Coordinates of C-alpha atoms and ligand atoms in Angstrom, one line a residue:
M69 CA -11.9 -18.7 23.2
S70 CA -12.0 -18.6 19.7
E71 CA -11.3 -16.5 17.1
K72 CA -13.0 -13.6 15.3
Y73 CA -12.7 -11.9 12.1
T74 CA -14.0 -8.4 11.2
I75 CA -13.6 -6.5 8.1
V76 CA -14.7 -3.4 8.8
I77 CA -15.3 -1.1 4.7
F78 CA -14.6 2.4 4.8
G79 CA -16.5 3.9 2.2
A80 CA -19.0 0.8 2.0
S81 CA -21.4 2.4 -0.3
G82 CA -18.7 3.4 -2.5
D83 CA -18.1 1.8 -6.4
L84 CA -14.9 -0.7 -5.5
T85 CA -17.3 -2.1 -2.5
R86 CA -19.8 -3.1 -5.0
R87 CA -17.8 -4.2 -7.8
K88 CA -14.8 -5.6 -6.3
L89 CA -15.0 -6.3 -2.3
A90 CA -18.3 -7.5 -1.6
P91 CA -18.0 -9.8 -4.7
S92 CA -14.6 -10.9 -4.2
L93 CA -15.7 -11.8 -0.4
Y94 CA -18.4 -13.8 -1.3
D95 CA -15.9 -15.7 -3.6
L96 CA -14.1 -16.7 -0.7
F97 CA -16.9 -17.3 1.2
R98 CA -18.4 -19.7 -1.6
K99 CA -15.3 -21.5 -1.7
G100 CA -15.2 -22.3 2.3
R101 CA -12.5 -19.8 2.7
M102 CA -14.0 -17.4 5.0
P103 CA -12.4 -17.7 9.4
E104 CA -15.6 -19.5 10.9
K105 CA -16.4 -16.5 12.3
W106 CA -16.6 -13.3 10.9
R107 CA -18.5 -10.0 9.8
I108 CA -18.4 -7.1 7.7
V109 CA -19.2 -4.0 8.8
G110 CA -19.6 -1.5 6.5
L111 CA -19.4 2.2 7.2
A112 CA -19.9 5.6 5.0
R113 CA -22.3 8.4 5.3
S114 CA -25.0 7.6 3.4
E115 CA -28.5 6.2 4.7
F116 CA -28.9 2.4 4.7
S117 CA -30.7 0.1 7.2
D118 CA -28.8 -3.3 7.4
D119 CA -30.9 -4.6 5.1
A120 CA -30.8 -1.8 2.4
F121 CA -27.1 -2.3 2.4
R122 CA -27.2 -6.1 1.5
E123 CA -29.3 -5.5 -1.0
H124 CA -27.4 -2.8 -2.6
I125 CA -24.2 -4.9 -2.1
E126 CA -26.1 -8.4 -3.3
E127 CA -26.5 -6.6 -6.6
G128 CA -23.0 -6.3 -6.7
V129 CA -22.5 -9.7 -6.0
K130 CA -24.8 -11.1 -9.0
E131 CA -23.0 -8.9 -11.4
F132 CA -19.7 -9.3 -10.7
A133 CA -18.7 -12.6 -8.6
K134 CA -17.3 -15.0 -10.2
A135 CA -19.1 -17.6 -7.9
K136 CA -22.3 -18.5 -9.3
Y137 CA -25.2 -16.6 -7.2
D138 CA -27.3 -19.1 -5.2
G139 CA -29.9 -17.4 -3.0
K140 CA -29.9 -19.8 -0.3
K141 CA -25.9 -19.3 -0.1
W142 CA -26.5 -15.2 -0.6
R143 CA -28.6 -15.3 2.5
E144 CA -26.0 -17.1 4.6
F145 CA -22.8 -15.2 3.9
A146 CA -25.3 -11.6 4.2
S147 CA -26.3 -12.6 7.4
N148 CA -22.7 -11.6 8.7
I149 CA -23.8 -8.3 6.9
T150 CA -24.4 -5.1 8.7
Y151 CA -24.1 -1.3 7.8
L152 CA -22.9 1.6 9.8
K153 CA -24.1 5.4 8.9
G154 CA -20.9 7.3 9.7
D155 CA -18.4 9.6 8.9
I156 CA -14.8 9.0 9.1
N157 CA -13.9 12.4 10.4
N158 CA -15.7 12.1 13.2
L159 CA -13.7 10.7 16.2
E160 CA -17.0 10.1 18.2
Q161 CA -18.8 8.4 15.6
L162 CA -15.9 5.8 15.2
T163 CA -15.4 5.4 19.1
A164 CA -19.7 3.9 18.9
L165 CA -18.3 1.8 15.9
D166 CA -15.4 0.6 18.2
K167 CA -17.9 -0.2 21.3
S168 CA -20.1 -2.3 18.5
L169 CA -17.2 -4.5 17.1
A170 CA -16.5 -4.8 20.9
E171 CA -19.9 -5.8 21.7
W172 CA -20.2 -8.7 19.5
E173 CA -16.4 -9.6 20.1
G174 CA -16.8 -10.3 23.4
D175 CA -13.6 -11.8 25.5
D176 CA -12.6 -13.7 22.7
T177 CA -9.4 -13.1 20.3
A178 CA -10.7 -10.3 17.6
N179 CA -8.9 -10.3 14.8
R180 CA -10.1 -6.8 12.4
I181 CA -9.3 -5.7 8.8
Y182 CA -10.0 -1.6 8.2
Y183 CA -10.2 -1.7 4.7
L184 CA -9.4 2.2 3.5
S185 CA -12.4 2.1 0.5
I186 CA -12.8 6.0 0.5
A187 CA -10.8 8.8 -1.6
P188 CA -6.7 9.2 -1.1
S189 CA -7.4 12.8 0.5
L190 CA -9.4 10.9 3.8
Y191 CA -6.4 8.5 4.5
E192 CA -4.2 10.4 6.7
N193 CA -7.4 11.6 8.7
T194 CA -8.8 8.0 8.9
I195 CA -5.6 6.4 10.1
A196 CA -5.3 9.0 13.1
N197 CA -8.7 9.0 13.9
L198 CA -8.1 5.3 14.7
G199 CA -5.1 5.6 15.9
K200 CA -7.1 8.3 18.5
A201 CA -10.0 6.2 19.0
G202 CA -7.6 2.9 20.2
M203 CA -9.0 0.8 17.3
V204 CA -5.6 -0.1 16.1
H205 CA -3.7 -1.1 19.3
E206 CA -3.2 -5.4 19.2
G207 CA -4.0 -6.4 22.2
N208 CA -6.3 -9.5 21.6
G209 CA -5.8 -10.1 18.2
W210 CA -4.6 -7.8 14.8
R211 CA -5.4 -5.1 13.4
R212 CA -4.7 -4.8 9.8
V213 CA -5.2 -1.4 7.4
V214 CA -6.0 -1.8 4.1
I215 CA -5.1 1.1 2.0
E216 CA -5.5 1.4 -2.2
K217 CA -3.4 3.2 -4.4
P218 CA -2.7 6.1 -4.8
F219 CA 0.4 6.2 -2.1
G220 CA 0.9 9.2 -2.7
H221 CA 0.9 12.1 -5.6
D222 CA 4.3 12.3 -5.4
L223 CA 7.3 11.8 -3.3
V224 CA 7.0 14.7 -1.0
S225 CA 3.7 12.9 -0.1
A226 CA 4.3 9.4 -0.2
R227 CA 6.8 10.0 2.2
Q228 CA 4.3 12.2 3.8
L229 CA 1.5 9.6 4.0
N230 CA 4.0 7.0 4.7
A231 CA 5.0 8.9 7.8
A232 CA 1.4 9.7 9.2
A233 CA 0.8 5.9 8.6
H234 CA 3.6 5.5 10.3
Q235 CA 2.5 7.3 13.5
V236 CA 0.2 5.1 14.2
L237 CA 0.5 1.6 12.8
A238 CA 3.8 -0.4 12.5
E239 CA 4.9 -1.1 8.5
S240 CA 3.4 -5.4 9.5
Q241 CA 0.1 -3.4 10.2
I242 CA -0.6 -1.7 6.6
Y243 CA -1.3 -3.8 3.4
R244 CA -1.3 -1.3 0.4
I245 CA -3.3 -2.7 -3.0
D246 CA -1.7 -2.8 -6.0
H247 CA -4.5 -4.9 -7.6
Y248 CA -2.0 -6.1 -10.7
L249 CA -0.2 -7.9 -7.7
G250 CA -3.2 -9.8 -7.1
K251 CA -3.5 -11.5 -10.7
E252 CA -2.2 -15.1 -10.9
T253 CA 0.1 -14.6 -14.0
V254 CA 1.8 -11.5 -12.1
Q255 CA 2.2 -13.8 -9.0
N256 CA 2.9 -16.6 -11.4
L257 CA 5.8 -14.6 -12.1
L258 CA 7.8 -15.9 -9.4
V259 CA 7.0 -19.3 -10.4
F260 CA 8.3 -19.4 -13.7
R261 CA 11.6 -17.9 -12.7
F262 CA 12.1 -19.6 -9.6
A263 CA 10.4 -23.3 -9.6
N264 CA 12.0 -24.1 -13.0
S265 CA 15.5 -24.3 -13.6
L266 CA 15.7 -23.9 -17.2
Y267 CA 15.5 -20.1 -17.4
E268 CA 17.4 -18.3 -14.9
P269 CA 20.5 -19.1 -16.5
V270 CA 19.7 -17.2 -19.2
W271 CA 17.7 -14.6 -17.5
N272 CA 20.5 -12.1 -17.6
R273 CA 22.3 -9.4 -19.4
N274 CA 24.6 -12.2 -21.4
Y275 CA 21.3 -13.4 -23.1
I276 CA 18.6 -10.9 -23.1
D277 CA 19.1 -8.4 -25.4
H278 CA 16.0 -6.3 -23.8
V279 CA 12.5 -6.0 -21.9
Q280 CA 9.3 -4.5 -23.1
I281 CA 6.3 -4.2 -20.6
T282 CA 3.0 -2.9 -22.3
A283 CA -0.2 -2.1 -19.8
A284 CA -2.5 -0.7 -22.4
E285 CA -6.1 -0.1 -22.2
T286 CA -8.6 1.0 -25.1
V287 CA -10.6 2.8 -22.2
D288 CA -10.4 6.5 -22.5
V289 CA -10.8 8.4 -19.1
G290 CA -14.5 9.0 -20.0
H291 CA -16.1 10.3 -16.6
R292 CA -13.1 9.8 -14.6
A293 CA -11.8 13.2 -16.6
S294 CA -11.6 15.8 -13.5
F295 CA -9.3 13.2 -11.6
Y296 CA -7.4 12.2 -14.5
D297 CA -6.6 15.4 -15.6
G298 CA -4.2 16.2 -12.2
V299 CA -2.9 12.7 -12.4
G300 CA -2.2 11.4 -16.2
V301 CA -0.8 8.0 -16.7
M302 CA 2.5 7.8 -14.9
R303 CA 0.9 8.3 -11.7
D304 CA -2.3 6.7 -12.9
M305 CA -0.2 3.5 -14.0
I306 CA 3.7 3.6 -14.6
Q307 CA 4.3 4.7 -10.9
N308 CA 2.6 1.6 -9.4
H309 CA 1.4 -1.2 -12.0
V310 CA 3.9 -1.5 -14.8
M311 CA 7.0 -0.6 -12.0
Q312 CA 5.8 -3.6 -9.8
L313 CA 6.1 -5.4 -13.2
L314 CA 9.5 -4.4 -13.5
S315 CA 10.5 -5.2 -10.4
L316 CA 8.9 -9.1 -10.3
V317 CA 11.2 -9.5 -13.6
A318 CA 14.1 -7.9 -12.7
A319 CA 14.9 -8.9 -9.1
E320 CA 17.2 -11.4 -7.5
P321 CA 15.9 -15.1 -6.2
P322 CA 14.7 -14.3 -3.2
A323 CA 16.2 -16.9 -0.2
S324 CA 13.0 -18.0 0.5
F325 CA 8.8 -17.2 0.0
H326 CA 8.3 -14.7 3.2
A327 CA 6.7 -11.5 2.3
E328 CA 10.0 -9.5 3.7
A329 CA 12.0 -11.9 1.5
I330 CA 10.1 -10.6 -1.6
R331 CA 10.1 -7.2 -0.8
N332 CA 13.3 -6.7 0.0
E333 CA 14.6 -8.1 -3.4
K334 CA 11.9 -6.0 -5.1
A335 CA 13.1 -2.8 -3.3
K336 CA 16.7 -3.6 -4.4
V337 CA 15.3 -3.4 -7.9
F338 CA 14.0 0.0 -7.7
S339 CA 17.2 1.1 -6.3
A340 CA 19.6 0.2 -8.7
I341 CA 17.8 1.5 -11.2
R342 CA 19.3 4.4 -13.5
P343 CA 16.9 7.1 -12.5
I344 CA 16.6 9.3 -15.4
R345 CA 17.4 13.2 -14.8
P346 CA 15.3 16.3 -16.0
E347 CA 17.8 17.2 -18.3
D348 CA 17.8 13.8 -20.1
V349 CA 14.0 12.7 -20.4
A350 CA 13.2 14.0 -24.2
K351 CA 15.6 11.0 -24.8
C352 CA 14.6 8.7 -22.7
T353 CA 10.9 8.9 -22.4
V354 CA 8.3 9.7 -24.7
R355 CA 4.8 11.5 -23.9
G356 CA 1.2 11.6 -25.7
Q357 CA -2.0 12.1 -25.4
Y358 CA -5.5 11.0 -27.3
R359 CA -6.9 13.5 -30.0
K360 CA -9.8 13.6 -28.2
Y361 CA -9.0 14.0 -24.5
R362 CA -9.1 17.8 -24.6
D363 CA -12.9 17.7 -25.6
T364 CA -13.7 15.7 -22.6
E365 CA -16.2 17.0 -20.2
G366 CA -13.6 17.9 -16.8
V367 CA -10.3 18.4 -18.9
A368 CA -9.0 21.5 -18.2
P369 CA -8.4 23.4 -21.6
G370 CA -5.6 22.8 -23.2
S371 CA -4.6 20.5 -20.9
N372 CA -1.0 18.8 -21.3
T373 CA -1.7 15.8 -19.2
P374 CA -0.3 12.5 -21.0
T375 CA -2.8 9.6 -21.1
Y376 CA 0.4 7.5 -22.8
A377 CA 3.8 7.1 -21.6
A378 CA 6.5 5.1 -22.9
L379 CA 10.0 5.5 -21.2
R380 CA 13.5 3.5 -21.3
F381 CA 14.7 2.2 -17.6
F382 CA 18.7 0.9 -17.1
I383 CA 19.2 -1.2 -13.8
D384 CA 22.9 -0.7 -12.9
N385 CA 23.7 -4.0 -11.0
W386 CA 25.5 -7.0 -12.4
R387 CA 22.9 -8.7 -13.7
W388 CA 21.7 -5.9 -15.9
Q389 CA 23.9 -3.6 -16.9
G390 CA 23.7 -2.4 -20.3
V391 CA 19.8 -3.8 -20.5
P392 CA 17.0 -1.6 -21.9
F393 CA 13.7 -1.8 -19.7
Y394 CA 11.6 -0.5 -22.2
M395 CA 7.7 0.9 -21.1
R396 CA 4.8 2.1 -22.2
S397 CA 1.3 2.7 -21.1
G398 CA -1.9 4.4 -22.4
K399 CA -5.9 4.6 -22.9
A400 CA -7.5 5.2 -25.9
L401 CA -5.4 2.3 -27.3
A402 CA -6.1 -0.7 -29.8
A403 CA -6.2 -3.7 -27.2
K404 CA -6.4 -4.0 -23.7
V405 CA -3.6 -5.8 -22.8
T406 CA -0.7 -6.5 -20.2
E407 CA 2.4 -8.2 -20.9
I408 CA 6.0 -8.2 -20.8
T409 CA 8.0 -9.6 -23.1
I410 CA 11.5 -10.8 -22.7
F411 CA 13.8 -10.4 -25.6
F412 CA 16.4 -12.4 -26.1
K413 CA 19.7 -11.7 -28.1
R414 CA 19.9 -13.1 -31.8
P415 CA 22.7 -15.5 -32.4
P416 CA 26.2 -14.7 -32.4
H417 CA 26.9 -16.5 -36.3
V418 CA 24.2 -17.6 -38.5
M419 CA 25.3 -20.3 -41.0
F420 CA 22.0 -20.2 -42.7
P421 CA 21.6 -18.6 -45.8
M422 CA 19.3 -15.3 -45.2
P423 CA 18.1 -13.0 -47.9
E424 CA 20.6 -9.8 -48.1
G425 CA 20.1 -7.6 -44.7
T426 CA 17.8 -9.9 -42.9
E427 CA 18.8 -12.0 -39.6
P428 CA 16.6 -14.4 -37.8
A429 CA 13.8 -12.9 -35.4
P430 CA 15.1 -13.1 -31.8
N431 CA 14.1 -15.7 -29.6
R432 CA 10.8 -13.8 -27.3
L433 CA 9.6 -15.0 -24.4
S434 CA 5.9 -13.5 -23.4
I435 CA 4.5 -13.3 -20.6
C436 CA 0.6 -12.4 -21.3
I437 CA -0.8 -10.7 -17.8
Q438 CA -4.1 -10.1 -19.3
P439 CA -6.4 -10.8 -21.6
D440 CA -5.6 -14.4 -22.4
E441 CA -3.1 -15.4 -19.7
G442 CA -0.4 -17.2 -20.8
I443 CA 3.2 -17.7 -21.9
S444 CA 4.6 -17.9 -25.4
F445 CA 8.0 -18.6 -26.3
S446 CA 8.8 -18.0 -30.2
F447 CA 11.8 -19.5 -31.8
Q448 CA 12.9 -20.2 -35.1
A449 CA 11.9 -23.6 -37.4
K450 CA 12.7 -24.8 -40.6
V451 CA 10.1 -24.6 -43.1
P452 CA 9.1 -27.9 -44.6
D453 CA 10.5 -28.4 -47.8
T454 CA 12.9 -25.4 -48.3
A455 CA 16.2 -25.7 -47.7
A456 CA 16.6 -23.5 -44.9
E457 CA 13.9 -21.2 -44.8
M458 CA 13.2 -19.7 -41.2
R459 CA 10.3 -19.0 -39.7
D460 CA 9.1 -17.4 -36.1
V461 CA 7.2 -20.1 -34.6
E462 CA 5.6 -20.7 -31.2
M463 CA 5.2 -22.7 -27.9
S464 CA 2.5 -21.5 -25.4
F465 CA 0.8 -22.3 -22.4
N466 CA -2.5 -20.5 -22.0
Y467 CA -4.4 -20.4 -18.4
E468 CA -7.6 -21.6 -19.5
E469 CA -6.4 -24.5 -21.6
S470 CA -4.6 -25.9 -18.7
F471 CA -6.1 -25.2 -15.8
G472 CA -9.9 -24.8 -16.8
A473 CA -12.1 -21.0 -17.2
L474 CA -13.1 -20.8 -13.9
S475 CA -9.3 -21.1 -13.0
I476 CA -8.1 -17.5 -12.3
P477 CA -10.0 -15.9 -9.4
E478 CA -10.4 -12.2 -9.1
A479 CA -7.1 -10.0 -7.6
Y480 CA -9.0 -8.6 -5.1
E481 CA -10.3 -12.4 -4.0
R482 CA -6.4 -13.6 -3.3
L483 CA -5.4 -10.2 -1.7
L484 CA -8.2 -9.9 0.5
L485 CA -7.3 -14.1 1.8
D486 CA -3.8 -13.0 2.1
V487 CA -4.7 -10.0 4.5
I488 CA -7.0 -12.5 6.5
K489 CA -3.6 -14.8 6.5
G490 CA -1.3 -12.1 7.0
D491 CA 1.1 -12.8 4.2
A492 CA 2.0 -9.4 2.9
S493 CA 4.0 -10.8 0.1
L494 CA 2.0 -9.1 -2.8
F495 CA 1.8 -6.0 -0.7
T496 CA 3.7 -2.8 -1.9
R497 CA 6.1 -1.9 1.5
S498 CA 7.0 1.9 2.3
D499 CA 10.5 1.9 1.2
A500 CA 9.2 0.9 -2.3
I501 CA 6.6 3.1 -3.1
E502 CA 9.2 6.1 -1.7
L503 CA 12.0 3.9 -4.1
S504 CA 9.3 4.1 -7.1
W505 CA 8.8 7.7 -6.2
E506 CA 12.3 8.9 -6.4
L507 CA 12.6 7.4 -10.3
I508 CA 9.4 9.1 -11.1
D509 CA 9.4 12.3 -10.7
P510 CA 12.4 13.4 -12.0
I511 CA 10.5 12.6 -15.2
L512 CA 7.5 14.6 -14.2
T513 CA 9.7 17.4 -12.9
G514 CA 11.4 17.3 -16.3
W515 CA 7.7 16.9 -18.4
D516 CA 7.3 20.0 -16.5
S517 CA 10.2 21.8 -17.8
K518 CA 12.1 23.5 -20.9
Y519 CA 13.2 20.0 -21.0
A520 CA 10.0 18.4 -21.9
P521 CA 9.8 15.8 -25.3
P522 CA 6.5 17.3 -27.1
L523 CA 3.3 16.2 -26.2
N524 CA 2.4 14.0 -29.3
F525 CA -1.1 13.2 -30.2
Y526 CA -2.2 10.0 -31.2
E527 CA -5.2 8.4 -32.8
S528 CA -7.8 7.0 -30.1
G529 CA -7.5 3.1 -31.4
S530 CA -4.0 3.0 -32.4
W531 CA -0.8 2.0 -30.6
G532 CA 0.1 5.3 -29.2
P533 CA 2.6 8.3 -30.9
P534 CA 4.9 6.4 -33.1
E535 CA 7.6 9.0 -31.5
A536 CA 7.1 5.4 -29.0
D537 CA 8.6 3.6 -31.6
Q538 CA 11.5 5.2 -32.1
L539 CA 12.4 5.0 -28.3
I540 CA 12.6 1.4 -29.4
A541 CA 14.3 1.2 -32.9
H542 CA 17.9 -0.2 -31.9
N543 CA 19.1 -2.8 -33.8
G544 CA 15.7 -3.2 -35.6
Y545 CA 13.4 -3.5 -32.5
K546 CA 9.6 -2.9 -32.1
W547 CA 7.1 -3.1 -29.8
S548 CA 5.9 -6.8 -28.8
H549 CA 3.0 -8.2 -30.7
C550 CA 1.3 -8.2 -26.9
C551 CA -0.7 -11.2 -26.4
G552 CA -0.9 -12.1 -30.3
H553 CA -2.1 -8.2 -30.7
E554 CA -0.4 -6.9 -33.8
P555 CA 0.9 -3.5 -33.2
G556 CA -1.4 -1.2 -35.6
G557 CA -4.3 -3.7 -35.6
D558 CA -6.7 -4.9 -33.3
Ligands
NAP214 N1 -13.3 1.7 -8.3 C1 -12.4 1.3 -8.2 O1 -12.4 0.3 -9.4 C2 -11.3 1.1 -7.4 C3 -9.8 0.8 -8.4 C4 -8.5 1.3 -7.6 C5 -8.8 1.7 -6.8 N2 -9.6 2.6 -6.1 C6 -9.6 3.1 -5.3 O2 -10.4 2.4 -4.0 C7 -10.7 3.6 -3.0 C8 -12.2 3.8 -3.2 O3 -12.5 4.1 -4.9 P1 -14.4 3.9 -5.0 O4 -14.0 4.1 -6.6 O5 -15.2 3.0 -4.5 O6 -14.6 5.6 -4.2 P2 -16.6 6.3 -4.7 O7 -17.3 5.2 -5.5 O8 -16.3 7.9 -4.3 O9 -16.5 6.0 -3.0 C9 -16.0 6.7 -1.8 C10 -16.5 6.5 -0.6 O10 -16.1 7.0 0.6 C11 -17.0 7.1 1.3 N3 -16.9 8.1 2.0 C12 -16.4 9.7 1.6 N4 -16.4 10.2 2.8 C13 -16.6 9.8 3.7 C14 -16.4 10.1 5.4 N5 -16.3 11.6 5.4 N6 -17.1 9.1 5.8 C15 -17.2 8.0 5.4 N7 -16.9 7.4 4.6 C16 -17.1 8.4 3.2 C17 -18.1 7.4 0.4 O11 -19.6 6.9 0.7 P3 -20.7 8.3 1.4 O12 -20.8 9.9 0.4 O13 -21.7 7.7 1.6 O14 -20.1 8.7 2.7 C18 -18.1 6.1 -0.7 O15 -18.8 4.9 0.0 C19 -10.6 5.3 -3.9 O16 -9.0 5.6 -3.0 C20 -9.7 4.8 -5.0 O17 -8.5 5.5 -5.8 C21 -11.0 2.2 -6.9

């Protein structure tokens, strides 16, 4: 008896399928990483014949796959793809889908992935219907459900979504994708911290002054305005991507590389973060909006939705007590860049003569998540032919230089392969989602209250409101250069 794998994509006519899922599955196929017997079944309400659907997907593959398009390979790949017109709210149609899947599966062990590439408002009903149609029962193979972020709009809705999912599925069947975690540089954080002996001894409050995390976008809200206006930067970027990066930087060493060991440590970080109380938001957070935001079609008149946020968290545990974690994210900023920077403490005493009122720059470790993926460490060096003049210099590692141009796969490729293999390390567990919302909710409440800091307006193409510089300006610190992009420059 052999094993068969089916990937059912709900919402197969949509943007995510065309731009990410199909190209990533094609890339996996080209690398010979798909199982021996597999198929993709797309489902949506739009009318497509199998061939028309394959053509629709082919365009996406040509444009977005990393592997070079090859007609022969494509036809081989496409022969495994079919389409079914259907509505996920319609139980009869789901039952018909189940029947057609079972026909192909026969008596073989049959594993299925249900990928929910649909609007979040449809998640609960779709999962419930999968349950009612008997499609998640793991009798002759596993059943896994992949959910895209956002996982809830706030703590209450996140709890409700988790509870609804758990009515039908075991937690081990749920794979919540945060594509940031599929990026090589993010995965490398664990290797960097725990496969090298040099950094862990100094990775704590004794040596680290503070940590900065930046996730900056150059794009504005564009055609997503009507969606974004009800969401804002805290829900769109901070609650998920940025908080995930924070948990990986701050986690204790997991005892093993197993998903649960890693996810336990990440959850512990969230539970140790000191919540920012609504009455403290003006002290610990900055919110901004780019000037032209309110002119965008789809944005409510006079909207106060923040397109920029900067905040400061403390983690109340032995490792991090007193170390500020500064985070910022925004749209229409000067550069598209995601970076984590660790600022080490300055030396306790400087014996070198320095101009009055100056100090050597602190050692800085910059982990550039995107673009220019790599890591650099800056330290003081003596300027040649001077008595003792010092300058900041860098040692750096760059992925492309070390591993070649094609070394970095699309995040979805890694994540889809992990779902097939059943490795949930890079997926977010229900408790971590809720713990993260427990930290974000009070900030959003504060921003809606009399305690709210002013909404600061900033120019598109800048690095956000200057108030964010004041948030970080203790001991003369500034926001990091961000993978070489000077703050204030481009
Ligand atoms: N696009 C991205 O880059 C991206 C990135 C991160 C997360 N996400 C998340 O991924 C999910 C999908 O996003 P998307 O951009 O692909 O959205 P999209 O382009 O609007 O696609 C939604 C899909 O859902 C289908 N659909 C809607 N109602 C349905 C129903 N009742 N039954 C069956 N199919 C139905 C639509 O097709 P029909 O109209 O033909 O039924 C369409 O194929 C969302 O949760 C989004 O938040 C997307």
